[in-house]
């Protein structure tokens, strides 16, 4: 379980988040909802250590979290809204560089690379010299693949559906549900409640600087690819 305790963030005199307590349980997908400017991206950036909170703390299990520590970085899979790709590096180059930085063996890196390229439909994009030449949707799927290359316990995604067509969005919903079946905590921001209902069981709503967690009822029964937890990415969980 990830516990957020009094987490607040201000930029100068502007208070964005005012100090909420909220819990995220393992094995659940949470949609982070709220209007533009409400603090969704700020919240995610604090969780993955890009921004330091003005007040409050995080606990994961029995431990207080240091969001800039190597241990925490190894537990999370962040997907920023801008995808954070390296100019001039190919799809496979991104995956291989990330695997090398993780200390992964060459054989394991190749195996995971192929599974991720297949799962996210990146075969054609992988033929391009540079990932930035791929479509917005392919770049987004690559960013998610990079977040899943290791063995994250928490997947944090800022607008993961941006640039995805309807079919790829349905596939991503199915992937998230399957990974939650492995015990991951998944938190993603989005704008539409209907889209949130397709992927998530709960919503973390940002209102007037505070977060509250509520269940999302009437989940869509459709899972486009029919994936189950045991079908994908065997190194996770």
Phi, psi and omega in degrees: 000137175256122181250129176256122187238106175060030186289125183223152177213129174235149172243098188065233180276354183267114177271124180260309177240138195251008174108071183259153168250127182206150181237140176241120184268147177298147178080018179232151174252125182245128173267126179268111188243150177160159181293165175304135179084003183281343179117011181298309181295322178300317179299312181296319181294330174289321181296321182265009168090008177284326177242142174267137179291153174282333178200162175096179184208170177235145172230136175238115189064234181262006187250142169283136187269132166257106191290349177257004183281149176302325179300313180294318180300329178284343182269340187249156171236100182271142175230095180289160182296329180272004176073334174054047178270161183263126182299133177086355182261136183284172176302309180294325178299319176299313182294319182289320178296315180298318179297319179296319179294333177279353182078024183283145176293155181300319181294315179294320179298316180296318181297314180293320179304311182294319180296319181290319178298320178290314183300320184261009175061043185258014184301313180291317180297330182291346179277344181285153180292324185226137182296331182291347176278350179283168178292164178303318180296319178294321178296320179294317180294326175296317179300320178291320177300318178297323179294335182260002183296321176276215179234069184288149172264339182225125178252121185241114188232127177262111180052058183291343182271355182294130180088354181269138173284176187300319182293316180292327177295318177297320178298318180295321175303314181295320179297316180298317179297319180295319179292324174298327175297341175275354179103003179291151163267125180238125179234123179223144177267146174201171183260328188261134178294322181297318176296320178300319181295332180288331187250330194248156172262337182222160176238140168253109188260130177261116180222124176052037176087358181241152177250142172221147183253131180224152176286147175258113182272170177058050178296146175295131178282353187277131171231107195303319186262355180067023183290145170239170186302326185278352188278334194232153171043072188296345181281349185268134176098000000 
